[in-house]
Tab-separated table of C-alpha atoms in Angstrom:
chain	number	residue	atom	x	y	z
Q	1	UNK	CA	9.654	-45.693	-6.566
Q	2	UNK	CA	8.946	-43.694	-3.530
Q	3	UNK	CA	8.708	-40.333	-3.392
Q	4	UNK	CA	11.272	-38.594	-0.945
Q	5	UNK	CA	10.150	-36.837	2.125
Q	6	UNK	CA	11.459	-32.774	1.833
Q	7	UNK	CA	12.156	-32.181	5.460
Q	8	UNK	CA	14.409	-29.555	7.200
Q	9	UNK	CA	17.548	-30.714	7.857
Q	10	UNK	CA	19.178	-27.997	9.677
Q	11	UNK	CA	18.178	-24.737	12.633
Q	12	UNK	CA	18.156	-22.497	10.038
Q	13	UNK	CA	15.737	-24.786	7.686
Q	14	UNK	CA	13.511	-25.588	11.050
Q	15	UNK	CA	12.930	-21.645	11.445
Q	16	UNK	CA	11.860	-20.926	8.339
Q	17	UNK	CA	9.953	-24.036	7.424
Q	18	UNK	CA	7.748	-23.396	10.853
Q	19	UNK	CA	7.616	-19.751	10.136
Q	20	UNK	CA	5.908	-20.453	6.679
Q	21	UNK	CA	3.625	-23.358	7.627
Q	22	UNK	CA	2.171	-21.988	10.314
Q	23	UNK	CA	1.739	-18.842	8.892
Q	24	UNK	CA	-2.034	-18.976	10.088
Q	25	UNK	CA	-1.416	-19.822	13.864
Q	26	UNK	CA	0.967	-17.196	13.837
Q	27	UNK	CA	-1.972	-14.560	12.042
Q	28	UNK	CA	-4.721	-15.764	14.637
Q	29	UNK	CA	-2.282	-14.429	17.738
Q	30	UNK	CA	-1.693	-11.499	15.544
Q	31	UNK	CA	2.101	-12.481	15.550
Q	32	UNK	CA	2.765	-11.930	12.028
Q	33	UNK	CA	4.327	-8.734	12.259
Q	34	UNK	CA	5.917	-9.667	15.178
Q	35	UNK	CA	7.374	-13.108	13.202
Q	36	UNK	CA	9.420	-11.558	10.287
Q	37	UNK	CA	11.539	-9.373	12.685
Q	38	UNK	CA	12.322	-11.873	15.494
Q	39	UNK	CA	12.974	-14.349	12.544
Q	40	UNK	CA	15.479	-12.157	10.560
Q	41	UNK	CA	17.666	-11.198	13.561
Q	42	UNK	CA	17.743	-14.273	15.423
Q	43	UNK	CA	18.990	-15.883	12.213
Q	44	UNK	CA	21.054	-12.912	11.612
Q	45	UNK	CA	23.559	-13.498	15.113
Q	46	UNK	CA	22.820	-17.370	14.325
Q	47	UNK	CA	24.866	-16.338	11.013
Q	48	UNK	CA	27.183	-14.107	12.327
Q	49	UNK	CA	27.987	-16.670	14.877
Q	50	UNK	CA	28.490	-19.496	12.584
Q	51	UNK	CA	30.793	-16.932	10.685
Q	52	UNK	CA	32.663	-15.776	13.741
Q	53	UNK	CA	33.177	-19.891	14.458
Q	54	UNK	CA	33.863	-20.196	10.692
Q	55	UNK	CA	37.399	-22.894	10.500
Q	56	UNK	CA	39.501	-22.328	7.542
Q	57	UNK	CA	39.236	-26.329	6.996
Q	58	UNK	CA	35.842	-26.575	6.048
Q	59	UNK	CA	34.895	-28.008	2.621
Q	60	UNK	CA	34.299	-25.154	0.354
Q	61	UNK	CA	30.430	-25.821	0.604
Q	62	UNK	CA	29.762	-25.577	3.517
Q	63	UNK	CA	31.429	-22.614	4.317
Q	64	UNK	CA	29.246	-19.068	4.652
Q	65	UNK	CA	30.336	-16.910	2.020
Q	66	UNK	CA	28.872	-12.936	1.043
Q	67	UNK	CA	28.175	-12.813	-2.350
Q	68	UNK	CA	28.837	-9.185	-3.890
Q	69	UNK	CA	25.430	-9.135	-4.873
Q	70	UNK	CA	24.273	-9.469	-0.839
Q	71	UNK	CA	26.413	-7.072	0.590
Q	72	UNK	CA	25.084	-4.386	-1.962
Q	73	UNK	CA	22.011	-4.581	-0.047
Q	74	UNK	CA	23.585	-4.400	2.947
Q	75	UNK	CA	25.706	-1.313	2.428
Q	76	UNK	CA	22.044	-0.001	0.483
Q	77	UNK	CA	20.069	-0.612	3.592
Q	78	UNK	CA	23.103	0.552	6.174
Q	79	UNK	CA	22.888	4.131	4.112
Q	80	UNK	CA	18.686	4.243	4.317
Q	81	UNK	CA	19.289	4.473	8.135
Q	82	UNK	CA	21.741	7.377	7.518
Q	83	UNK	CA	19.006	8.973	5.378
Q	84	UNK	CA	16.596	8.816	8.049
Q	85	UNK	CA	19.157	9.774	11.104
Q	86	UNK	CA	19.983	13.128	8.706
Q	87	UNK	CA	16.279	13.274	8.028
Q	88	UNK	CA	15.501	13.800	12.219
Q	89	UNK	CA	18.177	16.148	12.294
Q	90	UNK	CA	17.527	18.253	9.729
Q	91	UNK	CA	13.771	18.891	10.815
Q	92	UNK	CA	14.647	19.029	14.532
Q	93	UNK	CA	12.735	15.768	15.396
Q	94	UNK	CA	14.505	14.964	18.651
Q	95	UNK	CA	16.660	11.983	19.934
Q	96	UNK	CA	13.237	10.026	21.212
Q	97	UNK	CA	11.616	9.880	17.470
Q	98	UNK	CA	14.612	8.972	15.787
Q	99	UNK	CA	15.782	6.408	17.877
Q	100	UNK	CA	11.414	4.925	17.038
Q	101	UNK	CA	12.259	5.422	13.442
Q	102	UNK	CA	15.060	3.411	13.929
Q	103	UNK	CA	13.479	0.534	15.555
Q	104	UNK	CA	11.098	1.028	12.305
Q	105	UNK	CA	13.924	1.049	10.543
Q	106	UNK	CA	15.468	-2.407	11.961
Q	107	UNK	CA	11.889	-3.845	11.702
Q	108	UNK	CA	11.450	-3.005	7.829
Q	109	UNK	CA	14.278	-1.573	5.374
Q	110	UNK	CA	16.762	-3.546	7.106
Q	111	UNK	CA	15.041	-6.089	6.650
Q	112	UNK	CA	15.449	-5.870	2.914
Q	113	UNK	CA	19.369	-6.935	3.523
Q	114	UNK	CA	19.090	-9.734	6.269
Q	115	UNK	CA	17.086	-11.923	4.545
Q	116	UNK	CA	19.056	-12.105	1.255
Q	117	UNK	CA	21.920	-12.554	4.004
Q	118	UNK	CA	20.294	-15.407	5.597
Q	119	UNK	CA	20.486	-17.253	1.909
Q	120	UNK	CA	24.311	-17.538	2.657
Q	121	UNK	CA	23.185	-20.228	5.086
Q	122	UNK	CA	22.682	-23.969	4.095
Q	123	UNK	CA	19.132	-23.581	3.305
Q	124	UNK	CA	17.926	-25.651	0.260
Q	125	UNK	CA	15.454	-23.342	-2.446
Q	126	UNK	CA	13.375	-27.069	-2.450
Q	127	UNK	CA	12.098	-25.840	1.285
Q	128	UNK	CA	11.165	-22.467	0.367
Q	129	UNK	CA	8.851	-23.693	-2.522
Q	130	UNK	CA	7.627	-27.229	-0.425
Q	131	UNK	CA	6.718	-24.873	2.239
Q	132	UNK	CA	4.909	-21.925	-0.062
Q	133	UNK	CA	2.834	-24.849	-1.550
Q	134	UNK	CA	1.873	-25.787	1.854
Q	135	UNK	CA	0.389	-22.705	2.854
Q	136	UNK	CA	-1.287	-22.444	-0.357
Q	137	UNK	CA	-3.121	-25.566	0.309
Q	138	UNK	CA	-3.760	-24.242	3.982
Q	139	UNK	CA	-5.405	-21.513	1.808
Q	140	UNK	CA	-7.575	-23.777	0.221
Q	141	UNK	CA	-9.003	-25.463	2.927
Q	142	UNK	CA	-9.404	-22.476	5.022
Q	143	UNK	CA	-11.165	-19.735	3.022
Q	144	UNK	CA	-14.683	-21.730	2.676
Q	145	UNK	CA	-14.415	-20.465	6.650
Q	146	UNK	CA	-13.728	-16.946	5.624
Q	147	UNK	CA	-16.498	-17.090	2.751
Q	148	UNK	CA	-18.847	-18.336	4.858
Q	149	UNK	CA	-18.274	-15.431	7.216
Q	150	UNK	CA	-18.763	-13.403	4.740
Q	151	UNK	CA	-22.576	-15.106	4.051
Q	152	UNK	CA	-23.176	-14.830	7.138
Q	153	UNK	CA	-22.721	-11.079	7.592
Q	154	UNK	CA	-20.126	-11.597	10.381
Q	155	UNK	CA	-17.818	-8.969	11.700
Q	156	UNK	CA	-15.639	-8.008	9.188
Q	157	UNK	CA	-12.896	-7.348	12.308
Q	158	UNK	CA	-13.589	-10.017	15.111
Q	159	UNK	CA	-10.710	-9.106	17.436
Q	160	UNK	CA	-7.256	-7.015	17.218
Q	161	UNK	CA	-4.436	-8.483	18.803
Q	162	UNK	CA	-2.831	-7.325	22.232
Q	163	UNK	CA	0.259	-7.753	20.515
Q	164	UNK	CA	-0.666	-4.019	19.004
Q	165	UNK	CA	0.857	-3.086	22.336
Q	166	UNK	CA	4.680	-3.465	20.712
Q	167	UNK	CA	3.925	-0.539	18.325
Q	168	UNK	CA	3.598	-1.035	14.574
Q	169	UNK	CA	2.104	0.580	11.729
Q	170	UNK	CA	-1.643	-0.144	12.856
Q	171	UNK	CA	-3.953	-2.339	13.704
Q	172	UNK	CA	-4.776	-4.126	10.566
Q	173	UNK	CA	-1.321	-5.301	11.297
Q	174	UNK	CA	-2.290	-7.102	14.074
Q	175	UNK	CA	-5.698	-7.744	13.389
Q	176	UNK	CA	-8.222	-11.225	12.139
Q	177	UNK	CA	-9.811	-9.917	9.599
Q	178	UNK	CA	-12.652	-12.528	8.209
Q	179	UNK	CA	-13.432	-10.250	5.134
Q	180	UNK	CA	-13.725	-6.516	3.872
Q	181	UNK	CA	-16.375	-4.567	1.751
Q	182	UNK	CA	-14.528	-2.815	-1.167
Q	183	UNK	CA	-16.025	0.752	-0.561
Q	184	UNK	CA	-16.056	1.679	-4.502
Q	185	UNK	CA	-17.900	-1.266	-5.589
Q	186	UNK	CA	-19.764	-2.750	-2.708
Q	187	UNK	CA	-18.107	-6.285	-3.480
Q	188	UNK	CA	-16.624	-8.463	-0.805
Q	189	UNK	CA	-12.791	-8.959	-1.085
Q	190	UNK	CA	-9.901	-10.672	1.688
Q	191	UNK	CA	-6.806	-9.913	2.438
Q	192	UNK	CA	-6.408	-13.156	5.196
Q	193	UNK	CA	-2.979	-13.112	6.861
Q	194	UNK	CA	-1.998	-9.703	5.574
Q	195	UNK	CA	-2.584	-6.174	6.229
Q	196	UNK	CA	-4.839	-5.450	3.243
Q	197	UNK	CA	-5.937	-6.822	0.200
Q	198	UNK	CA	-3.130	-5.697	-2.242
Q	199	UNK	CA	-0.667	-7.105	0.103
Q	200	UNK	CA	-2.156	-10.517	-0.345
Q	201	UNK	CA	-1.707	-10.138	-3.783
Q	202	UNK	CA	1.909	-9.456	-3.542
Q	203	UNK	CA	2.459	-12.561	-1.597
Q	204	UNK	CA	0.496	-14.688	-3.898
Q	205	UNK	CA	2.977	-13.704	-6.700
Q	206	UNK	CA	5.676	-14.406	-4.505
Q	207	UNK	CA	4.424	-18.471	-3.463
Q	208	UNK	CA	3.190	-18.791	-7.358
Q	209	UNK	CA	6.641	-18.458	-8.696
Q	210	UNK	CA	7.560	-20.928	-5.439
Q	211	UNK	CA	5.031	-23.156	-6.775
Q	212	UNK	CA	6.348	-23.624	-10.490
Q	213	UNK	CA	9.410	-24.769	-9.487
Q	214	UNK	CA	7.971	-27.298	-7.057
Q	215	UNK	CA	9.105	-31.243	-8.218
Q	216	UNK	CA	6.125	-33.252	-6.433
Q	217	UNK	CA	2.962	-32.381	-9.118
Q	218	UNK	CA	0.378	-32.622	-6.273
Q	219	UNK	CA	1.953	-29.926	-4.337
Q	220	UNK	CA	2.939	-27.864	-7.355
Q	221	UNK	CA	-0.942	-27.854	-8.112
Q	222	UNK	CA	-2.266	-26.924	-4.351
Q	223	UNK	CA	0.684	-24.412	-5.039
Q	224	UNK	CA	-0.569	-22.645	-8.256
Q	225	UNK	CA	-4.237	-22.955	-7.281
Q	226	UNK	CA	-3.670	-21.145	-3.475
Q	227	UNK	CA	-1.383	-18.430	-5.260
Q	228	UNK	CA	-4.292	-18.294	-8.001
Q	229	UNK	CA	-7.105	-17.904	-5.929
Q	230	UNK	CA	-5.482	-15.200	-3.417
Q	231	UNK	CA	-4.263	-13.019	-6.334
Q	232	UNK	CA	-8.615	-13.429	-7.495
Q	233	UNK	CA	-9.844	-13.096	-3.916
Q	234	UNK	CA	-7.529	-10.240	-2.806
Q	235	UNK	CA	-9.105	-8.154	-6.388
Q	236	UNK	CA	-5.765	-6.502	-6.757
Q	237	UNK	CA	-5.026	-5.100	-10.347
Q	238	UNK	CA	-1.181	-5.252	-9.953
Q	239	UNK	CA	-1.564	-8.691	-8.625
Q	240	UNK	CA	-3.422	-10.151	-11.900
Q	241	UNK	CA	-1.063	-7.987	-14.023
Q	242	UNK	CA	2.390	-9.505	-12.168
Q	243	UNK	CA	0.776	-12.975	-11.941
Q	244	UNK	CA	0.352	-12.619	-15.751
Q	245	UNK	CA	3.559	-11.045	-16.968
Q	246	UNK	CA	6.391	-11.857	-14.070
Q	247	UNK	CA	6.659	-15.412	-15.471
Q	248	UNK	CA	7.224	-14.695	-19.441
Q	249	UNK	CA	8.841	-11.956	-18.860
Q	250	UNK	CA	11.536	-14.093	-16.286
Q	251	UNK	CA	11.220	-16.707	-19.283
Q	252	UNK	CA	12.324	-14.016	-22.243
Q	253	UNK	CA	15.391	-12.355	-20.130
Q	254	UNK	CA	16.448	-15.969	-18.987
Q	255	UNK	CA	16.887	-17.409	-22.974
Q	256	UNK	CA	19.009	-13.601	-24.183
Q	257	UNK	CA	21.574	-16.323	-25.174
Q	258	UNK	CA	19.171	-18.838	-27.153
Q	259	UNK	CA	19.517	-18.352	-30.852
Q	260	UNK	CA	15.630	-18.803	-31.362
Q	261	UNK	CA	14.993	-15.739	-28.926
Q	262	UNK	CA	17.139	-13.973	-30.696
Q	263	UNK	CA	15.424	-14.870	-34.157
Q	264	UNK	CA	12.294	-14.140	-32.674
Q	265	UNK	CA	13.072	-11.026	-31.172
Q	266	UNK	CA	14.356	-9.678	-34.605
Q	267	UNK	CA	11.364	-10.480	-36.084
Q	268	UNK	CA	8.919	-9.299	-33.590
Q	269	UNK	CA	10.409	-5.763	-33.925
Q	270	UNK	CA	9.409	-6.121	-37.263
Q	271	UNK	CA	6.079	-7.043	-36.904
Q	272	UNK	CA	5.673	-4.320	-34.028
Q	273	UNK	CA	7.110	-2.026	-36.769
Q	274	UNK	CA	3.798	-2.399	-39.095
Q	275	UNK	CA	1.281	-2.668	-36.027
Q	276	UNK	CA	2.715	0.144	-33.971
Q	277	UNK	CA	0.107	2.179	-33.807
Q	278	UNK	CA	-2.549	-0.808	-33.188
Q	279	UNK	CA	-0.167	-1.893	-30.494
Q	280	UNK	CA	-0.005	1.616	-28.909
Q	281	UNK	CA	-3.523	2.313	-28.684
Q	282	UNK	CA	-4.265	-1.469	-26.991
Q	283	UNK	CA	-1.867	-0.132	-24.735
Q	284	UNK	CA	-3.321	3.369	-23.835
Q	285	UNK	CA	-7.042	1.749	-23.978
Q	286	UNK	CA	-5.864	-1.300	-21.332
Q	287	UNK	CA	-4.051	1.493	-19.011
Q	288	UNK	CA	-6.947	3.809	-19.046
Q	289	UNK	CA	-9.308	0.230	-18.146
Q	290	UNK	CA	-6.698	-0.538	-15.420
Q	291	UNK	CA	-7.191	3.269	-13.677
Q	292	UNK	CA	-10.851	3.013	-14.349
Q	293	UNK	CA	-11.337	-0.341	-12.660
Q	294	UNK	CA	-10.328	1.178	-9.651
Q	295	UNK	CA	-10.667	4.889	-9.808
Q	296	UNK	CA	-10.999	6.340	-6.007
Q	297	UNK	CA	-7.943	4.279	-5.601
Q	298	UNK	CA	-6.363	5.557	-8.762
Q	299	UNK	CA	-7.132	9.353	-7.654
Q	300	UNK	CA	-6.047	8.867	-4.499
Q	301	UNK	CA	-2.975	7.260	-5.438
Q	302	UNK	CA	-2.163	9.460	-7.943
Q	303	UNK	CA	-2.798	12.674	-5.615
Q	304	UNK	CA	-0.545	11.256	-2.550
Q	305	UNK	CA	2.422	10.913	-5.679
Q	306	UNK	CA	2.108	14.598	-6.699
Q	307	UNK	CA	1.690	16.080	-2.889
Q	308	UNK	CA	4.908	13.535	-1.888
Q	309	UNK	CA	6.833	15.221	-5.293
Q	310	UNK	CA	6.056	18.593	-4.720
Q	311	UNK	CA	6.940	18.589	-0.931
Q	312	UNK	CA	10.008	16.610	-1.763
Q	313	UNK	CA	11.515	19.388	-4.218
Q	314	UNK	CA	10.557	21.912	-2.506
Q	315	UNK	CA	11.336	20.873	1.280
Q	316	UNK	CA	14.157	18.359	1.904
Q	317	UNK	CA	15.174	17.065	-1.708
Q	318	UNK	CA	18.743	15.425	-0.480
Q	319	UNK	CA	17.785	14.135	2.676
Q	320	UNK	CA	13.501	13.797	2.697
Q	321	UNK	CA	11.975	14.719	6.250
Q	322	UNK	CA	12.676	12.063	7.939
Q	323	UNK	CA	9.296	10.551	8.979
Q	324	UNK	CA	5.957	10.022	7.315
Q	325	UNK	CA	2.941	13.170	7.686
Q	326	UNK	CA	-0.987	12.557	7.315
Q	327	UNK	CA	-2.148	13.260	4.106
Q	328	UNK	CA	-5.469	15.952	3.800
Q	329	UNK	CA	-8.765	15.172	3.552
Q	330	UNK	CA	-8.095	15.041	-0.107
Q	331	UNK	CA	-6.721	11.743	0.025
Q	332	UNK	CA	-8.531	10.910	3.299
Q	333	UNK	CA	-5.648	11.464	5.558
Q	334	UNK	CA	-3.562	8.669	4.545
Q	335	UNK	CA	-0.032	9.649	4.803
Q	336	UNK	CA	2.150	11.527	2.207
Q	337	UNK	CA	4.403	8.654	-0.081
Q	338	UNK	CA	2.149	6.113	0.968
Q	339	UNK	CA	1.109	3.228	-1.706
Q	340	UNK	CA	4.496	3.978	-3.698
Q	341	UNK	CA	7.777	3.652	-2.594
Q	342	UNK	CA	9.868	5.408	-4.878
Q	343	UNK	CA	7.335	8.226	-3.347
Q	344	UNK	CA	7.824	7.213	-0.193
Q	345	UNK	CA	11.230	7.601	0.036
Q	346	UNK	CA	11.768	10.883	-1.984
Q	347	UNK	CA	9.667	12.519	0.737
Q	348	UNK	CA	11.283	10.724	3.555
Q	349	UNK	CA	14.323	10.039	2.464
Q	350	UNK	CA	14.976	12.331	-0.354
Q	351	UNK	CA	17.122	11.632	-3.573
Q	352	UNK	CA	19.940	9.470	-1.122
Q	353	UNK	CA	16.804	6.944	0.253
Q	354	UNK	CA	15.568	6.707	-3.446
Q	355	UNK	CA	19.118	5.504	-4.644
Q	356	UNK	CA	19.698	3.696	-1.597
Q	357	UNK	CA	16.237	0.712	-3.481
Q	358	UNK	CA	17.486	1.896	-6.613
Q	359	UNK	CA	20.499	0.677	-6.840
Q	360	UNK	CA	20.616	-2.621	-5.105
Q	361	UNK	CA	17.318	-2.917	-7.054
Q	362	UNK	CA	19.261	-2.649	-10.346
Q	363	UNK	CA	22.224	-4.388	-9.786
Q	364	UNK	CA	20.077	-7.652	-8.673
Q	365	UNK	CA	18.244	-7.293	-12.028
Q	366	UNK	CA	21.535	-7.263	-14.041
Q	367	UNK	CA	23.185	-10.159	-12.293
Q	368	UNK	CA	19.851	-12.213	-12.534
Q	369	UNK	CA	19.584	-11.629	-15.768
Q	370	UNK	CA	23.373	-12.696	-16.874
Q	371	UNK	CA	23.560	-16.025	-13.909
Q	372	UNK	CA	19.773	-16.608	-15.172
Q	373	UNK	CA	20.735	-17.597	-18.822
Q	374	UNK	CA	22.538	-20.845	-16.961
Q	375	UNK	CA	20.792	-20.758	-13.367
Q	376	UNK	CA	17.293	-21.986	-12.303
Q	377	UNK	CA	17.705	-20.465	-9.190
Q	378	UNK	CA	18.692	-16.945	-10.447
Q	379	UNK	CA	15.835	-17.598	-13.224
Q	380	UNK	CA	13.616	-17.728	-9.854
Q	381	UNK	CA	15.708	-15.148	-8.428
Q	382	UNK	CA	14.772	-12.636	-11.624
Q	383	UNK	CA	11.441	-13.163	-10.764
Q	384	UNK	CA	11.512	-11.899	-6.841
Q	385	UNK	CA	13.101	-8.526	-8.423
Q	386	UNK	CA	10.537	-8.404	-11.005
Q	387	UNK	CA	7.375	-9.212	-8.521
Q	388	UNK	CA	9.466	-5.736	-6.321
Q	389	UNK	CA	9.892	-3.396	-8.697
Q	390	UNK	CA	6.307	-4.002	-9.769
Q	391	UNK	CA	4.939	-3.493	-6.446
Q	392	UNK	CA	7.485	-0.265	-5.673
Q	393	UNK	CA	4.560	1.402	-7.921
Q	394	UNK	CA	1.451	0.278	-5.597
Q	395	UNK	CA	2.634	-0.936	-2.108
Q	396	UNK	CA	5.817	0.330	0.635
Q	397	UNK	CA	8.501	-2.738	0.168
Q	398	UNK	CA	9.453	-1.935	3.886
Q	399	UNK	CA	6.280	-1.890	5.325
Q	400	UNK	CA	5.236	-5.406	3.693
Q	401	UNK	CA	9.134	-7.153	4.249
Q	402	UNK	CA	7.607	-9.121	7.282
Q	403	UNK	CA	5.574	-10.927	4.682
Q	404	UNK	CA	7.502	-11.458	1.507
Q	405	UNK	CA	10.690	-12.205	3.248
Q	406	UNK	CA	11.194	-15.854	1.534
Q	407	UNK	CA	11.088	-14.106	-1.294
Q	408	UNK	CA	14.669	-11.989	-0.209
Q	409	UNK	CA	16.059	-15.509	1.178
Q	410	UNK	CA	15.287	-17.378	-2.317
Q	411	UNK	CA	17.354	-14.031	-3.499
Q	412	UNK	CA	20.006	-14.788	-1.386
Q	413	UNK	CA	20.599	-17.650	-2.378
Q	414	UNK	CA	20.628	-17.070	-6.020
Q	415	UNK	CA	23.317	-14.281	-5.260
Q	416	UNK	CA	25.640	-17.712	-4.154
Q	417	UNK	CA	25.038	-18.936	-7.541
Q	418	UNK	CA	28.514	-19.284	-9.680
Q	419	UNK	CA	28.680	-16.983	-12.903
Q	420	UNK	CA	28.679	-20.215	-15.534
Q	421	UNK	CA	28.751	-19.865	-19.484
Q	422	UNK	CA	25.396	-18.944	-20.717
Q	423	UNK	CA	26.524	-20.705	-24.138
Q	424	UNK	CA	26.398	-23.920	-22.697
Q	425	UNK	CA	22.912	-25.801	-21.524
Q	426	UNK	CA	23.135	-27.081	-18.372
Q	427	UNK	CA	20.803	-30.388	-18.391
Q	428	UNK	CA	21.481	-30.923	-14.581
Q	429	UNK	CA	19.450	-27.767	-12.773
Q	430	UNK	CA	18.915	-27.151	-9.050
């Protein structure tokens, strides 16, 4: 029997199929940054729109309904721009850099709450992970170029894109970058289509989990493999460690219910009872490896945390100062809160931004974890919250949003999911 062609069938499928698969076109005209935003609120009036037009006679699925779970994020994201309007005022920024913080603000954090809105719209999970597992195996086929530039002791940097002229972050955002030389080791790593190396790593995570729920084998494979080798090729720590533990840990919180787990669980604590203290010094001997593997990063990192907590208690604790400083020489200048969000946004945001991603952050966790026990899609779902609250220790979630954003739509759409009886197996799964 012949396999069935996965197509779009709607706009809203069209945009974000295109927007995936041609990821790379978009990268060479340094458009990515450019992409994620244009995406998200074009789709964002397409939805309000369709929800404005919305006739009470429409069969119950196709209508556009807000899930609880979505409009947490909204009101979450709705309150960081408060933070950062009381932030300006407080520090006497002026009208002209809030109202740039708040075109930051549209072009990252709120992004965090339109794309799990845009998974109220009929777009089929089976499109997300088709399309990942294309660009994967665009991946494949395209980094022999980028290793060979490497060989060939090419610019690292080629071009940066006149796009830069819109304002963002930097130029890496905009720029091709053929490969980088890790300074503390001398080795060659690449980031590709994203800003830096880490960040590749994040969305490799991101298109693996796509990938395992993929039907057709051959692209499942291309799938795993691409994720694979970016999470290897981008040399990121947190990458190997989420690509390692996202999926049993998302298979452990999804079976709660199962009596096995259970039985297993009871006598693991056991077990862990008598080999405590073996267990705790693997533990301290593979954290101490992890720092060491990397440890101008690790100092660096860890300095930027302590300078971000001391300013934040003793400056703006309720509030944060509304914008992002340059770091000292110390941490060669890169700016205060940087490389950790829940730093990030004490010291710009204060204690109201850090419950503004805590909160959402925990309530998707919780209802992942109770529609997951019956739910493929929230099992998937669990893992996009896991995969961001790793990376709120080692990357800026609002910074990187342009990139991971089918990540918040497969969220979305496992906030639609019905609450069913996590007693009963479901044999028929989306």
């Amino acid at each position: 029997m012949a396999k069935e062609t996965l197509t779009p069938e709607n706009f809203e499928e069209r945009l974000i199929w295109i927007a995936i698969v041609w990821t790379y076109a978009f990268y060479l005209v340094g458009g990515l940054y450019v992409l994620g935003p244009v995406l998200a609120w074009i789709l964002f009036f397409y939805l309000a729109l369709k929800l404005f037009l919305q006739q009470d006679d429409l069969p119950p699925e196709k209508k556009i309904r807000i899930p609880f779970g979505v409009w947490v994020w909204i009101i979450a994201m709705l309150v960081m721009e408060v933070a950062l309007i009381a932030g300006h005022f407080n520090f006497d920024l002026g009208m002209a850099k809030t109202i740039k913080s708040s075109i930051g603000w549209a072009k990252g954090w709120a992004l965090m709450a339109i794309f799990p809105l845009l998974g109220c719209l009929q777009i089929r999970p089976q499109i997300l992970y088709r399309a990942a597992c294309v660009l994967c195996f665009q991946t494949i086929l395209l980094f022999p170029i980028f290793f060979l530039a490497y060989l060939l002791n090419l610019p690292e940097t080629p071009f940066v894109s006149p796009l830069q002229a819109i304002g963002g972050p930097g130029p890496e955002f905009f720029a091709l970058s053929l490969y980088e030389i890790d300074p503390s080791s001398g080795t060659p790593r690449w980031r590709l289509f994203t800003p830096w190396a880490p960040a590749l790593g994040f969305v490799a995570n991101i298109y693996f989990i796509f990938a395992l729920k993929e039907t057709d084998p051959k692209w499942r494979w291309f799938g795993l493999v691409g994720s694979v080798m970016m999470c290897l090729i981008s040399q990121s720590r947190l990458a190997l460690v989420a690509l390692v533990s996202v999926a049993m840990i998302t298979w452990g919180l999804s079976r709660l219910t199962r009596p096995f787990l259970l039985f297993l669980i009871g006598f693991a604590s056991t077990i862990s009872g008598v080999f405590a203290p073996m267990m705790i010094q693997f533990a301290d001997s593979f954290w101490e490896a992890f720092k060491a593997a990397r440890a101008d990063s690790t100092r660096v990192r860890n300095t930027l945390g302590r300078i971000a907590l001391e300013r934040w208690r003793n400056e703006a604790p309720i509030w944060g100062h509304g914008i992002v400083e340059r770091g000292p020489h110390l941490v060669e200048y890169m700016p205060i809160g940087s490389h950790h969000s829940w730093y990030g946004l004490l010291f710009v945001k204060g204690l109201v931004g850090f419950l503004a991603l805590a909160i959402p952050m925990v309530w998707s966790f919780l209802e992942m974890v109770v529609k997951g026990q019956a739910s493929s899609i929230a099992r998937v779902g669990l893992s996009i919250v896991l995969i961001l609250f790793l990376y709120t220790f080692g990357e800026n979630l609002e910074i990187l949003a342009y990139l991971f954003w089918p990540g918040l739509v497969l969220l979305g759409i496992a906030f639609k999911e019905p609450l069913r009886n996590p007693f009963v197996r479901h044999h028929k799964e989306e």
